[in-house]
mmCIF file of C-alpha atoms in Angstrom:
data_model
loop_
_atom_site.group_PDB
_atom_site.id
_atom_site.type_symbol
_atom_site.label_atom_id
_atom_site.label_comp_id
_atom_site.label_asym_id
_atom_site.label_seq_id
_atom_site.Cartn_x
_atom_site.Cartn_y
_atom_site.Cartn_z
ATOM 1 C CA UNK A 23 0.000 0.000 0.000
ATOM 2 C CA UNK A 24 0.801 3.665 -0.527
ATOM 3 C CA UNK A 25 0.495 6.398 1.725
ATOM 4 C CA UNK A 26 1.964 10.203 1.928
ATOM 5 C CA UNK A 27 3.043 11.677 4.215
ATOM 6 C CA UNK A 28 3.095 15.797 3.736
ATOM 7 C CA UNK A 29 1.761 18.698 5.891
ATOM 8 C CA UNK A 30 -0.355 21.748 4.233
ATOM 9 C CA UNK A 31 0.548 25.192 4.606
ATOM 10 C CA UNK A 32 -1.846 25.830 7.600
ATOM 11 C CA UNK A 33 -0.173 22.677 9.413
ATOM 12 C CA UNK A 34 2.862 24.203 8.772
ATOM 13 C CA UNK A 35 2.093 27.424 9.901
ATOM 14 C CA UNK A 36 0.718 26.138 13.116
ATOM 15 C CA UNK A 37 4.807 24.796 13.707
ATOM 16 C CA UNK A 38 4.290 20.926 12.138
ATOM 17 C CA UNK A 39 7.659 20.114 11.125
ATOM 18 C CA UNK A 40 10.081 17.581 10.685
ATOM 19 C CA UNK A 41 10.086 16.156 13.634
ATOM 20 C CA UNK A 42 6.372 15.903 13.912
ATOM 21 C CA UNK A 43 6.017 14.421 10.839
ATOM 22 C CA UNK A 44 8.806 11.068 11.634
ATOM 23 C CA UNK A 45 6.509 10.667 14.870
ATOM 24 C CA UNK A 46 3.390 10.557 13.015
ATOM 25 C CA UNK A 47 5.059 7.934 10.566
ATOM 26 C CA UNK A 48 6.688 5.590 12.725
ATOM 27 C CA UNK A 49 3.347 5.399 14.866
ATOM 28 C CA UNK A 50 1.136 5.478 12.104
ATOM 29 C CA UNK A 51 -1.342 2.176 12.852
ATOM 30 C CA UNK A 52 -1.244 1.296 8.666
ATOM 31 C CA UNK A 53 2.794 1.297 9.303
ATOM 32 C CA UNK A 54 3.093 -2.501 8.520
ATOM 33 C CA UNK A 55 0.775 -2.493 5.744
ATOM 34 C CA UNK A 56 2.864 0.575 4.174
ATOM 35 C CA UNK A 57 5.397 -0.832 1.652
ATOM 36 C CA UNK A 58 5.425 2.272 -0.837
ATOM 37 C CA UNK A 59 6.117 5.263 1.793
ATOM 38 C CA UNK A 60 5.579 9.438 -0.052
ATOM 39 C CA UNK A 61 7.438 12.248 2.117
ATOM 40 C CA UNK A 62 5.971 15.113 0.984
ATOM 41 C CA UNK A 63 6.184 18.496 2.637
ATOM 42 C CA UNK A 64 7.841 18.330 5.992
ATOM 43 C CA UNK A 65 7.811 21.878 6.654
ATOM 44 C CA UNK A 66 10.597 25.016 5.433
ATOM 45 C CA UNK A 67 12.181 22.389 3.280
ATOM 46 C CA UNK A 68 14.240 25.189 2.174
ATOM 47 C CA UNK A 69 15.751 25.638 5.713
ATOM 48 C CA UNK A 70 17.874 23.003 5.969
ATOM 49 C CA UNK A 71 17.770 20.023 8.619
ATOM 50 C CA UNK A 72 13.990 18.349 7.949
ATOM 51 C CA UNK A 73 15.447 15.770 5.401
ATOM 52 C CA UNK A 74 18.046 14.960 7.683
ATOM 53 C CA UNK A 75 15.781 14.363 10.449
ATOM 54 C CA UNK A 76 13.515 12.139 8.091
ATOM 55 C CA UNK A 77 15.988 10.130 6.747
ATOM 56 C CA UNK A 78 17.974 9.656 9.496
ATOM 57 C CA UNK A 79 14.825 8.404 11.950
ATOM 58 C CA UNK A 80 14.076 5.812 8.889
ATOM 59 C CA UNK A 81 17.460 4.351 9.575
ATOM 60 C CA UNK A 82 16.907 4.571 13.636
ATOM 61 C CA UNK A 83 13.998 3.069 13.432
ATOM 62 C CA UNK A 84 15.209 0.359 10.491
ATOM 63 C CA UNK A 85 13.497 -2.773 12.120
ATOM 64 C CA UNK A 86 10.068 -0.930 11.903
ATOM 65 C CA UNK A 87 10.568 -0.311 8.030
ATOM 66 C CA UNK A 88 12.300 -3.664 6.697
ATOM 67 C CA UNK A 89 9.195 -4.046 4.202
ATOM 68 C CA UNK A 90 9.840 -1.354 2.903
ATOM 69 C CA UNK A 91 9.652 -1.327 -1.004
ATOM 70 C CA UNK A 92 9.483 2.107 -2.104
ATOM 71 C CA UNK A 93 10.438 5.592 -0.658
ATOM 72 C CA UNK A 94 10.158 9.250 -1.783
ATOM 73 C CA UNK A 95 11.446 12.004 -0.386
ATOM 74 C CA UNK A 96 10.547 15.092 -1.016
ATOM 75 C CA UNK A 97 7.464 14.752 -3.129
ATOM 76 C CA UNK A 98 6.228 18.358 -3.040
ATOM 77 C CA UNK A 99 5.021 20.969 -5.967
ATOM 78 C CA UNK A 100 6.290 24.624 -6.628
ATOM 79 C CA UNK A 101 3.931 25.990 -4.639
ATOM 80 C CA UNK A 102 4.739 24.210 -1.463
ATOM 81 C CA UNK A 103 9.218 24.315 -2.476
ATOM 82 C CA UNK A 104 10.464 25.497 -5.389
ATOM 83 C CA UNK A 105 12.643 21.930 -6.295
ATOM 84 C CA UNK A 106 16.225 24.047 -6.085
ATOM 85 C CA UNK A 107 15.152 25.375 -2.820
ATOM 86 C CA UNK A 108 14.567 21.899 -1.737
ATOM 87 C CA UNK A 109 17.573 20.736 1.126
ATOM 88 C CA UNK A 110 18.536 17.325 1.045
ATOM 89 C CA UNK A 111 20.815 15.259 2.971
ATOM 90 C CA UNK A 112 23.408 11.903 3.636
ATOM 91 C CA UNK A 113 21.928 8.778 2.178
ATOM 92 C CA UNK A 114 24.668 6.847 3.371
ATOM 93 C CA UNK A 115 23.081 5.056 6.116
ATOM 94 C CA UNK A 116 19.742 3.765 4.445
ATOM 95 C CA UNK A 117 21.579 1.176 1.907
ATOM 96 C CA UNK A 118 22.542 -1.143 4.910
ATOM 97 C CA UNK A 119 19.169 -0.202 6.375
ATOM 98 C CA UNK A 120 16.597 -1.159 4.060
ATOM 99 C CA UNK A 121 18.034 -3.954 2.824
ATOM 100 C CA UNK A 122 14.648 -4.928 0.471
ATOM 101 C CA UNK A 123 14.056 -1.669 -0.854
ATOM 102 C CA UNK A 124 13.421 -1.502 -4.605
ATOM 103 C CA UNK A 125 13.077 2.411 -5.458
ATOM 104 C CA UNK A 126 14.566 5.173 -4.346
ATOM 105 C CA UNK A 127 12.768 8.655 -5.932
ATOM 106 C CA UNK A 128 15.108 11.579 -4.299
ATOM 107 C CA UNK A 129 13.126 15.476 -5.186
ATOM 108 C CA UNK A 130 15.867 18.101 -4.792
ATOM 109 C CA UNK A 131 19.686 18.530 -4.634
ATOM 110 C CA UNK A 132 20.905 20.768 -2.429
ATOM 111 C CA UNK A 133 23.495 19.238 0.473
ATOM 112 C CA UNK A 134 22.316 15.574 -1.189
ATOM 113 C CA UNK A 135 24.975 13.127 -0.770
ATOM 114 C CA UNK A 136 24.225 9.076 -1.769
ATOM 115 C CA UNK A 137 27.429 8.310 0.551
ATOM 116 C CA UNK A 138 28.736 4.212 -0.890
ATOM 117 C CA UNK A 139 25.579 2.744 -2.177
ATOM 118 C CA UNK A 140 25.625 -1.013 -2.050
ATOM 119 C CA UNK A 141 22.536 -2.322 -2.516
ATOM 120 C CA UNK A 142 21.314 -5.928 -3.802
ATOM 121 C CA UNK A 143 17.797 -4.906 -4.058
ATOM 122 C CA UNK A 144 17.603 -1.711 -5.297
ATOM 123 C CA UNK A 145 15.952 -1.823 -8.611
ATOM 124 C CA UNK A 146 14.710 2.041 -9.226
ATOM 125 C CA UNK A 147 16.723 4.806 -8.568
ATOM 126 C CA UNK A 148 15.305 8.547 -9.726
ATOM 127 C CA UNK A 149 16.842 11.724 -9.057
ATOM 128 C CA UNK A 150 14.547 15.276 -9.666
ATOM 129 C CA UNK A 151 16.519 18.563 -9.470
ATOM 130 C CA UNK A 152 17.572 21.451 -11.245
ATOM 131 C CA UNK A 153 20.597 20.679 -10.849
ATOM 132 C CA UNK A 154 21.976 17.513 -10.410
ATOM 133 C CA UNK A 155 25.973 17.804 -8.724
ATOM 134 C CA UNK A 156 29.216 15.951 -9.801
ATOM 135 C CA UNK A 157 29.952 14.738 -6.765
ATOM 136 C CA UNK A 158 26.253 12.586 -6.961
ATOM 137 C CA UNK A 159 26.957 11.802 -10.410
ATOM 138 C CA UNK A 160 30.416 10.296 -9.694
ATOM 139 C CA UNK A 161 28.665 8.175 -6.441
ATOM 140 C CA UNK A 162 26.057 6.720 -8.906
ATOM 141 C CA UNK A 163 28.981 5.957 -10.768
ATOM 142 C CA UNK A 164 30.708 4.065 -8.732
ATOM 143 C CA UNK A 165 27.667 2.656 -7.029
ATOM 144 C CA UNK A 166 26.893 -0.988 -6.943
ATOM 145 C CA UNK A 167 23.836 -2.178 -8.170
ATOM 146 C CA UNK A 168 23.557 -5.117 -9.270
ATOM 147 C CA UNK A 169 19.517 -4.907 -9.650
ATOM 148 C CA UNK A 170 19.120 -1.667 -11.151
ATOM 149 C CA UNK A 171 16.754 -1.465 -13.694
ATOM 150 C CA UNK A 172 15.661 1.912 -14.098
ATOM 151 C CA UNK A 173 18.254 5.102 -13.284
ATOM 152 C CA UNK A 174 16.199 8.440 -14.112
ATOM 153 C CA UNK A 175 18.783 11.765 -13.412
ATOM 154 C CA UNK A 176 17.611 14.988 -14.105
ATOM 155 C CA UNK A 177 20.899 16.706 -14.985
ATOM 156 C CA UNK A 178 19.158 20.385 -15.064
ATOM 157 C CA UNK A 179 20.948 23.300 -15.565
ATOM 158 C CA UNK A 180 24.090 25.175 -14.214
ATOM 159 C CA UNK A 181 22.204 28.156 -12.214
ATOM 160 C CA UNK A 182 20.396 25.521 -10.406
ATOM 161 C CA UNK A 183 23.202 23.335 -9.395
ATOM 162 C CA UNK A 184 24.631 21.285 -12.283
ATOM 163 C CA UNK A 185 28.516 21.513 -12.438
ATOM 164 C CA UNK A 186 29.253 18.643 -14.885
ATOM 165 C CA UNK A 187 29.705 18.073 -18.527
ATOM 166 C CA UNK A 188 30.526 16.066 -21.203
ATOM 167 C CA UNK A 189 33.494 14.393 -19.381
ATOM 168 C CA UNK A 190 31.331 13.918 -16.359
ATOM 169 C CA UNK A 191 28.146 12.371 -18.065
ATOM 170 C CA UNK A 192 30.596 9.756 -20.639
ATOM 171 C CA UNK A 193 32.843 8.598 -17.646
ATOM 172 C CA UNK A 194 29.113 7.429 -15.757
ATOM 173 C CA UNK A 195 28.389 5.634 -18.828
ATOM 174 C CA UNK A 196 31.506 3.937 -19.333
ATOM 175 C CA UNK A 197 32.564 3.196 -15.792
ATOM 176 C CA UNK A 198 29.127 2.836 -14.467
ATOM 177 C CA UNK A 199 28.255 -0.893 -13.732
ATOM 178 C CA UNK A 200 24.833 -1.863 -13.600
ATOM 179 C CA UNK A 201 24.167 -5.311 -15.945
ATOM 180 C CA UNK A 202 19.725 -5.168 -15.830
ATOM 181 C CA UNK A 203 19.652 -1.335 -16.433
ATOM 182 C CA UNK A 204 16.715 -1.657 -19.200
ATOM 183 C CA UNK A 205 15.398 1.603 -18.299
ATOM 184 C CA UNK A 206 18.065 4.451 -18.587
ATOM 185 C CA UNK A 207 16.848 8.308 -18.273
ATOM 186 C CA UNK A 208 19.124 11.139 -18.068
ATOM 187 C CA UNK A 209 16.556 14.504 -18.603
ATOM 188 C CA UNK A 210 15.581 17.700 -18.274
ATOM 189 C CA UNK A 211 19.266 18.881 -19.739
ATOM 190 C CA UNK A 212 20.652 22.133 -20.732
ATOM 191 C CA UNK A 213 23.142 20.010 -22.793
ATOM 192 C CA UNK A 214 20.509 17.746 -24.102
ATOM 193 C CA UNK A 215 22.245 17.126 -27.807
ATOM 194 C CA UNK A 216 25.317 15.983 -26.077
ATOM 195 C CA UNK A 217 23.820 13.758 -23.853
ATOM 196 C CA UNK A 218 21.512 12.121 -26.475
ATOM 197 C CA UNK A 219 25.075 11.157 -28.514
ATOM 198 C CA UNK A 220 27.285 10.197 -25.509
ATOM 199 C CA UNK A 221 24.311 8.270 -24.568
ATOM 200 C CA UNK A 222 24.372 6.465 -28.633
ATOM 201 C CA UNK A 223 28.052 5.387 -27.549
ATOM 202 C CA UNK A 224 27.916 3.837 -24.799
ATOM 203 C CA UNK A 225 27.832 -0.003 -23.525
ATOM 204 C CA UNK A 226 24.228 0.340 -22.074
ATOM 205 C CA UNK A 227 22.249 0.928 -25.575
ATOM 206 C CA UNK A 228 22.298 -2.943 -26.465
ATOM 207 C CA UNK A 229 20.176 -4.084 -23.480
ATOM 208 C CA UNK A 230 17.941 -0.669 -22.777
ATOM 209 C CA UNK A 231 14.110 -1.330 -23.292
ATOM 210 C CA UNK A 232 13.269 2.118 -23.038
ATOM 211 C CA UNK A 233 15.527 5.527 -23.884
ATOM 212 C CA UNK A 234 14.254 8.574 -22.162
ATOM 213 C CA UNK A 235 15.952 11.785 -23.070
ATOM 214 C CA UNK A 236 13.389 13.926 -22.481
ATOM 215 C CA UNK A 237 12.460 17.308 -20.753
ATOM 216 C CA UNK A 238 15.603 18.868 -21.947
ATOM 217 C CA UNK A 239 16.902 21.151 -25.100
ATOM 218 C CA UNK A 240 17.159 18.327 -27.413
ATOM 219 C CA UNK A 241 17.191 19.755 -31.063
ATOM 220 C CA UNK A 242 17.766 18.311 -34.556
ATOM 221 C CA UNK A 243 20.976 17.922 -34.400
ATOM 222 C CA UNK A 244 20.465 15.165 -31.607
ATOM 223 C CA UNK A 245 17.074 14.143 -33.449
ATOM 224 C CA UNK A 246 19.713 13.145 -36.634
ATOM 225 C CA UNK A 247 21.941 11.597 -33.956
ATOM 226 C CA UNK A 248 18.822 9.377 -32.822
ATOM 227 C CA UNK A 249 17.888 8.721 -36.572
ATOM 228 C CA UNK A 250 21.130 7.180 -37.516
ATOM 229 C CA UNK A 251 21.377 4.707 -34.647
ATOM 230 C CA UNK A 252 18.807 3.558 -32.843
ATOM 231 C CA UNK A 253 17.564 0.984 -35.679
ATOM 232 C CA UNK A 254 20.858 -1.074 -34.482
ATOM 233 C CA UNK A 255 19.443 -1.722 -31.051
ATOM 234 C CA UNK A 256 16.848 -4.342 -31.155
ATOM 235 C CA UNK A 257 15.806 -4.565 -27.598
ATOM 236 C CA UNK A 258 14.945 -1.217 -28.123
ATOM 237 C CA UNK A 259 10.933 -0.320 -27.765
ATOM 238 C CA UNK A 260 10.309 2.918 -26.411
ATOM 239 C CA UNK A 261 11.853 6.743 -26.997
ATOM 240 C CA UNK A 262 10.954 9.094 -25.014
ATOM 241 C CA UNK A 263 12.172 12.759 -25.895
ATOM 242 C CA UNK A 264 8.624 14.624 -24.722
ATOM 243 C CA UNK A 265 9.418 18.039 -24.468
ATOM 244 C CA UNK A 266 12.149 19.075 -27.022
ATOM 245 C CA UNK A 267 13.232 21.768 -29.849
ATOM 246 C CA UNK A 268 12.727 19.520 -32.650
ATOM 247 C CA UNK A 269 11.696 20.526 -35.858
ATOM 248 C CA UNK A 270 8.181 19.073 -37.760
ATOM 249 C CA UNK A 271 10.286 17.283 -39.892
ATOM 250 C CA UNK A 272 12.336 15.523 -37.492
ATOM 251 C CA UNK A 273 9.253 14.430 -35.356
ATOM 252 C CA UNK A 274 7.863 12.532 -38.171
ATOM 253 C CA UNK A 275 10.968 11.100 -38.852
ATOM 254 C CA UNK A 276 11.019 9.704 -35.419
ATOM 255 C CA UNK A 277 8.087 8.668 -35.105
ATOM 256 C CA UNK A 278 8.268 7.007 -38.212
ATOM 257 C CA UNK A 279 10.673 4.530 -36.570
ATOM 258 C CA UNK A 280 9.716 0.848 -35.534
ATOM 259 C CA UNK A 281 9.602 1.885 -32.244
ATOM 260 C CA UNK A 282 6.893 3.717 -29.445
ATOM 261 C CA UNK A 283 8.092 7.361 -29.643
ATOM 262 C CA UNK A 284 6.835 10.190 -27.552
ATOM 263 C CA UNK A 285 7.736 13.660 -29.173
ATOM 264 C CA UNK A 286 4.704 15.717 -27.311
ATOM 265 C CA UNK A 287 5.494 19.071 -25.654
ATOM 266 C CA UNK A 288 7.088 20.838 -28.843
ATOM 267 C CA UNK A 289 9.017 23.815 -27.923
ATOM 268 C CA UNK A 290 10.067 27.317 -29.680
ATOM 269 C CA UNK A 291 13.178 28.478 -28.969
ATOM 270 C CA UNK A 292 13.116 32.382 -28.057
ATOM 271 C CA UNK A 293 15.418 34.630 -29.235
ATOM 272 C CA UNK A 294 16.750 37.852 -27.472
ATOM 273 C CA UNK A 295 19.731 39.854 -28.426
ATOM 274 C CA UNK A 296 20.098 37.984 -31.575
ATOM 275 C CA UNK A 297 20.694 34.875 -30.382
ATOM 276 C CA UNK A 298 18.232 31.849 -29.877
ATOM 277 C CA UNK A 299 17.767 30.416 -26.297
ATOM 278 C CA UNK A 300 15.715 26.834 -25.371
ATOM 279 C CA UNK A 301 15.702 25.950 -21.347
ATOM 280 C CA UNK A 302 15.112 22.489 -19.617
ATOM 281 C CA UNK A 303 12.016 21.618 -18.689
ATOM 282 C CA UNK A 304 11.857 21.948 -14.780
ATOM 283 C CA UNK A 305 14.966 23.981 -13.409
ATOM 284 C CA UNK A 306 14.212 26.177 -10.528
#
């Protein structure tokens, strides 16, 4: 069963926090029949500490939470925190904690650290930001997974915490080790062209089901990237590159391939001071 967790702005305002909101969790009477645990708003999630508190009671209290299949932290909409306002924290404790968890969604990446994840289990694993740090890339790198099916990164932008770059993104795909990824997402990038053909190169295309590039400032020139080599990979059935800057042209042409293809969510680029300018998705 599902259930969030998440205070409204009146709660809040009536001093519901962090703390408040682990207690009400961890006593909860549907606790045991919770496998798919939602942390929504816990309160100033742009203050710093909340997270920390959350995640860290989870791991104190590790014996009450060993069904646990799914957790999400942060689940909360613009209104509540804007997703770079959103303070994270040290993951490092939960792998040994939740030993059969099987997806991890993480919203936000300020102070978010994944620590040495070691995880038999662990077959989801999605990161939303607007900015998604080097030093978390280079931990999922080096992360072992052996289960991992789906990785979803949203890579964002540089104003909103994204520090990486080519070299960053092609050394996770070639030193990355994760031998069921069928699902492999990196999004909602300022550098979205790039990505798509790094992404072309690497080891992972043979045995990926589904390609999701989406969200980000994909253009023709990684549309004509896509064209030329996806028909090689068989396993292949799904693209998903909703939200883009592709032409009319090259949207037929995609969808014209033997594959599902999602190219909703066209976009205009905008131009100012002679120049044209196309943004991810979700950044701030």
């Amino acid at each position: 069963m599902q259930k969030k967790y998440s205070y409204s702005w009146k709660e809040e305002d009536e001093g519901k926090g962090a703390k408040d909101l682990l207690e009400e969790i961890v006593n909860d009477v549907q606790r045991e029949t919770v496998d798919e645990l939602v942390i929504g708003n816990w309160g100033e999630a742009y203050e710093g500490g909340g997270s920390r508190i959350l995640v860290d009671g989870i791991v104190e209290e590790a014996e009450k939470f060993q069904h646990l299949k799914s957790l999400f932290v942060g689940d909360m909409d613009y209104e509540e925190c804007e997703v770079s306002w959103i303070i994270q924290t040290d993951y490092s404790r939960l792998w040994k904690a939740l030993p059969k968890l099987k997806a991890l969604c993480i919203k936000g990446s300020q102070d978010l650290k994944l620590g040495k994840m070691e995880h038999e289990n662990l077959e989801e694993l999605t990161i939303i930001c607007g900015g998604l740090p080097s030093t978390v890339i280079e931990e999922i790198q080096k992360a072992k997974l052996p289960s991992l099916k789906k990785l979803q990164l949203y890579l964002g932008v540089e104003d909103y915490g994204f520090d990486g770059g080519r070299e960053s993104i092609q050394k996770l795909l070639k030193e990355a080790d994760f031998p069921k990824l069928t699902y492999l997402g990196l999004v909602d990038s300022e550098m979205q062209d790039e990505v798509a053909e790094l992404v072309l190169e690497s080891k992972f295309m043979p045995q990926l089901e589904v390609l999701d590039l989406s969200m980000g400032t994909l253009s023709d020139k990684g549309g004509a990237c896509l064209l030329e080599k996806l028909p090689k990979f068989l396993k292949l059935r799904k693209l998903d590159v909703h939200y883009h800057y592709l032409s009319d042209e090259m949207e037929a042409k995609l969808e014209a391939l033997s594959l599902e293809v999602d190219v909703s969510e066209q976009q205009e680029a905008e131009e100012w001071n002679g120049e044209l300018w196309m943004n991810a998705m979700l950044t701030e």
